[in-house]
């Protein structure tokens, strides 16, 4: 792909733009979205560029995807467990079976030490290995509440579940989390995570974004069109996007980060 070739030349020049909104004129009034970017955690390490990530995804959903701005919620500071669940629940009720509830999260993740569940940490999570999970949300909660109205949930997560921050530091000092091998189950929802197992979800300093978010946005803007068979048809499927992002990360010399896609069927993004 031409754009992938541009990424391969990252060290020799400027990477392609994703922050300036690509205005397509599309309208997807049956969709709703919650975009969460937690950069400034109160009690644990911050997540560099999470605010920029969330803003770029917010702009993509409104200007490129065509989700009405009145149906897109952007959460940065104060994004606690309760506020996130309230926003996702509201979005889920707005969307029927013909629409998509987009939920994007950039921040810290972990595996619950008691249950092994994948959890995403609210901004007030405590630096306490016993109590911290009470200020988090499980991936399953977000899928359940987001899909309550019958819509398909697209949950995009730029976080890892090993308890490491973007710079490789432990979210809880001296604590790593055992990440189970999660069973891949059939679902009408889509879950796309920045990394697999106990891998790190790192930043791409050249563009001041999470590496997954940057390549994911590029893929959904059309860079992944034709990635599977070389034939461009004006749309991007989840499988094309996953293949593109995986290849782009390798091209950018980001090793040890393999995105994980769980989806049933050929889903157009």
PDB file of N, CA and C in Angstrom, residues 26-28 60-67:
ATOM      1  N   UNK A  26     -20.356  12.207   5.164  1.00  0.00           N
ATOM      2  CA  UNK A  26     -21.133  11.019   5.535  1.00  0.00           C
ATOM      3  C   UNK A  26     -22.097  11.353   6.669  1.00  0.00           C
ATOM      4  N   UNK A  27     -23.204  10.610   6.719  1.00  0.00           N
ATOM      5  CA  UNK A  27     -24.181  10.772   7.793  1.00  0.00           C
ATOM      6  C   UNK A  27     -24.537   9.392   8.330  1.00  0.00           C
ATOM      7  N   UNK A  28     -24.281   9.196   9.602  1.00  0.00           N
ATOM      8  CA  UNK A  28     -24.654   7.956  10.286  1.00  0.00           C
ATOM      9  C   UNK A  28     -25.423   8.323  11.549  1.00  0.00           C
ATOM     10  N   UNK A  60     -12.735  12.195  14.104  1.00  0.00           N
ATOM     11  CA  UNK A  60     -12.984  11.158  13.096  1.00  0.00           C
ATOM     12  C   UNK A  60     -14.447  10.732  13.100  1.00  0.00           C
ATOM     13  N   UNK A  61     -14.987  10.491  14.276  1.00  0.00           N
ATOM     14  CA  UNK A  61     -16.364   9.995  14.358  1.00  0.00           C
ATOM     15  C   UNK A  61     -17.362  11.018  13.831  1.00  0.00           C
ATOM     16  N   UNK A  62     -17.122  12.289  14.105  1.00  0.00           N
ATOM     17  CA  UNK A  62     -18.063  13.326  13.674  1.00  0.00           C
ATOM     18  C   UNK A  62     -17.871  13.678  12.202  1.00  0.00           C
ATOM     19  N   UNK A  63     -16.646  13.962  11.798  1.00  0.00           N
ATOM     20  CA  UNK A  63     -16.409  14.503  10.460  1.00  0.00           C
ATOM     21  C   UNK A  63     -16.208  13.433   9.391  1.00  0.00           C
ATOM     22  N   UNK A  64     -15.656  12.306   9.761  1.00  0.00           N
ATOM     23  CA  UNK A  64     -15.382  11.257   8.778  1.00  0.00           C
ATOM     24  C   UNK A  64     -16.469  10.196   8.784  1.00  0.00           C
ATOM     25  N   UNK A  65     -16.792   9.696   9.951  1.00  0.00           N
ATOM     26  CA  UNK A  65     -17.838   8.675  10.078  1.00  0.00           C
ATOM     27  C   UNK A  65     -19.231   9.281   9.947  1.00  0.00           C
ATOM     28  N   UNK A  66     -19.410  10.531  10.389  1.00  0.00           N
ATOM     29  CA  UNK A  66     -20.702  11.193  10.250  1.00  0.00           C
ATOM     30  C   UNK A  66     -21.662  10.950  11.391  1.00  0.00           C
ATOM     31  N   UNK A  67     -21.137  10.645  12.584  1.00  0.00           N
ATOM     32  CA  UNK A  67     -22.000  10.513  13.756  1.00  0.00           C
ATOM     33  C   UNK A  67     -22.388  11.922  14.215  1.00  0.00           C
TER      34      UNK A  67
END
